[in-house]
C-alpha atoms as a PDB file:
ATOM      1  CA  UNK A   1       0.000   0.000   0.000  1.00  0.00           C
ATOM      2  CA  UNK A   2       1.540   3.314  -1.112  1.00  0.00           C
ATOM      3  CA  UNK A   3       4.840   1.508  -1.698  1.00  0.00           C
ATOM      4  CA  UNK A   4       4.902   0.001   1.809  1.00  0.00           C
ATOM      5  CA  UNK A   5       4.391  -3.652   2.691  1.00  0.00           C
ATOM      6  CA  UNK A   6       1.522  -4.553   5.009  1.00  0.00           C
ATOM      7  CA  UNK A   7       0.548  -7.867   6.554  1.00  0.00           C
ATOM      8  CA  UNK A   8      -2.774  -8.896   4.977  1.00  0.00           C
ATOM      9  CA  UNK A   9      -3.337 -11.805   7.383  1.00  0.00           C
ATOM     10  CA  UNK A  10      -5.495 -13.887   7.532  1.00  0.00           C
ATOM     11  CA  UNK A  11      -6.101 -13.704   3.795  1.00  0.00           C
ATOM     12  CA  UNK A  12      -2.513 -14.162   2.648  1.00  0.00           C
ATOM     13  CA  UNK A  13      -1.604 -16.617   5.415  1.00  0.00           C
ATOM     14  CA  UNK A  14      -3.536 -19.387   3.647  1.00  0.00           C
ATOM     15  CA  UNK A  15      -3.153 -21.108   0.325  1.00  0.00           C
ATOM     16  CA  UNK A  16      -1.476 -18.346  -1.682  1.00  0.00           C
ATOM     17  CA  UNK A  17       1.320 -18.403  -4.228  1.00  0.00           C
ATOM     18  CA  UNK A  18       2.928 -16.009  -6.683  1.00  0.00           C
ATOM     19  CA  UNK A  19       4.490 -16.560 -10.076  1.00  0.00           C
ATOM     20  CA  UNK A  20       8.058 -15.392  -9.526  1.00  0.00           C
ATOM     21  CA  UNK A  21       8.888 -15.246 -13.238  1.00  0.00           C
ATOM     22  CA  UNK A  22       8.210 -12.158 -15.283  1.00  0.00           C
ATOM     23  CA  UNK A  23       7.381  -8.618 -14.240  1.00  0.00           C
ATOM     24  CA  UNK A  24       3.684  -9.012 -13.381  1.00  0.00           C
ATOM     25  CA  UNK A  25       4.024 -11.756 -10.738  1.00  0.00           C
ATOM     26  CA  UNK A  26       0.327 -12.649 -10.454  1.00  0.00           C
ATOM     27  CA  UNK A  27      -1.080 -13.851  -7.131  1.00  0.00           C
ATOM     28  CA  UNK A  28      -2.831 -17.220  -7.065  1.00  0.00           C
ATOM     29  CA  UNK A  29      -5.115 -17.827  -4.096  1.00  0.00           C
ATOM     30  CA  UNK A  30      -7.479 -20.665  -3.120  1.00  0.00           C
ATOM     31  CA  UNK A  31     -10.722 -19.130  -1.861  1.00  0.00           C
ATOM     32  CA  UNK A  32     -12.621 -20.631   1.059  1.00  0.00           C
ATOM     33  CA  UNK A  33     -15.583 -19.275   2.996  1.00  0.00           C
ATOM     34  CA  UNK A  34     -15.353 -15.544   3.696  1.00  0.00           C
ATOM     35  CA  UNK A  35     -11.982 -15.212   1.956  1.00  0.00           C
ATOM     36  CA  UNK A  36     -13.698 -13.778  -1.141  1.00  0.00           C
ATOM     37  CA  UNK A  37     -15.091 -10.903   0.934  1.00  0.00           C
ATOM     38  CA  UNK A  38     -11.636 -10.159   2.355  1.00  0.00           C
ATOM     39  CA  UNK A  39     -10.125 -10.329  -1.138  1.00  0.00           C
ATOM     40  CA  UNK A  40     -12.619  -7.709  -2.395  1.00  0.00           C
ATOM     41  CA  UNK A  41     -11.933  -5.495   0.627  1.00  0.00           C
ATOM     42  CA  UNK A  42      -8.200  -5.742  -0.054  1.00  0.00           C
ATOM     43  CA  UNK A  43      -8.640  -5.013  -3.787  1.00  0.00           C
ATOM     44  CA  UNK A  44     -10.817  -1.938  -3.195  1.00  0.00           C
ATOM     45  CA  UNK A  45      -8.835  -0.573  -0.237  1.00  0.00           C
ATOM     46  CA  UNK A  46     -11.674  -1.072   2.240  1.00  0.00           C
ATOM     47  CA  UNK A  47      -9.562  -1.777   5.292  1.00  0.00           C
ATOM     48  CA  UNK A  48      -7.676  -0.011   8.060  1.00  0.00           C
ATOM     49  CA  UNK A  49      -3.943  -0.379   8.626  1.00  0.00           C
ATOM     50  CA  UNK A  50      -2.873  -0.938  12.211  1.00  0.00           C
ATOM     51  CA  UNK A  51       0.767  -0.074  12.916  1.00  0.00           C
ATOM     52  CA  UNK A  52       3.033  -3.111  13.244  1.00  0.00           C
ATOM     53  CA  UNK A  53       4.903  -3.318  16.516  1.00  0.00           C
ATOM     54  CA  UNK A  54       6.381  -6.815  16.156  1.00  0.00           C
ATOM     55  CA  UNK A  55       7.734  -6.650  12.584  1.00  0.00           C
ATOM     56  CA  UNK A  56       9.892  -3.642  11.599  1.00  0.00           C
ATOM     57  CA  UNK A  57       9.832  -4.712   7.929  1.00  0.00           C
ATOM     58  CA  UNK A  58       6.059  -4.143   7.574  1.00  0.00           C
ATOM     59  CA  UNK A  59       4.210  -0.812   7.584  1.00  0.00           C
ATOM     60  CA  UNK A  60       1.334  -2.414   9.493  1.00  0.00           C
ATOM     61  CA  UNK A  61      -1.417  -5.020   9.584  1.00  0.00           C
ATOM     62  CA  UNK A  62      -4.603  -4.963   7.540  1.00  0.00           C
ATOM     63  CA  UNK A  63      -7.729  -4.968   9.721  1.00  0.00           C
ATOM     64  CA  UNK A  64     -11.034  -6.042   8.125  1.00  0.00           C
ATOM     65  CA  UNK A  65     -13.245  -6.213  11.231  1.00  0.00           C
ATOM     66  CA  UNK A  66     -14.475  -2.600  11.085  1.00  0.00           C
ATOM     67  CA  UNK A  67     -16.433  -3.446   7.917  1.00  0.00           C
ATOM     68  CA  UNK A  68     -18.385  -6.343   9.425  1.00  0.00           C
ATOM     69  CA  UNK A  69     -21.453  -4.179  10.088  1.00  0.00           C
ATOM     70  CA  UNK A  70     -21.207  -2.290   6.784  1.00  0.00           C
ATOM     71  CA  UNK A  71     -21.617  -5.359   4.554  1.00  0.00           C
END
């Protein structure tokens, strides 16, 4: 996000892979249950970023919970 890496857990902690050849490097992800909703929220920027205290290499963690009542 804005050139910074964020932890998109739990979405990207599951069955995800990237194609490491070429410039595009598409993301392949196996969808289960509510994962599709989280994928849409990630794609459209409908999340909050909480500052990361335990990992200095990430700008923060993606939080989806605040949208639970909006959907």
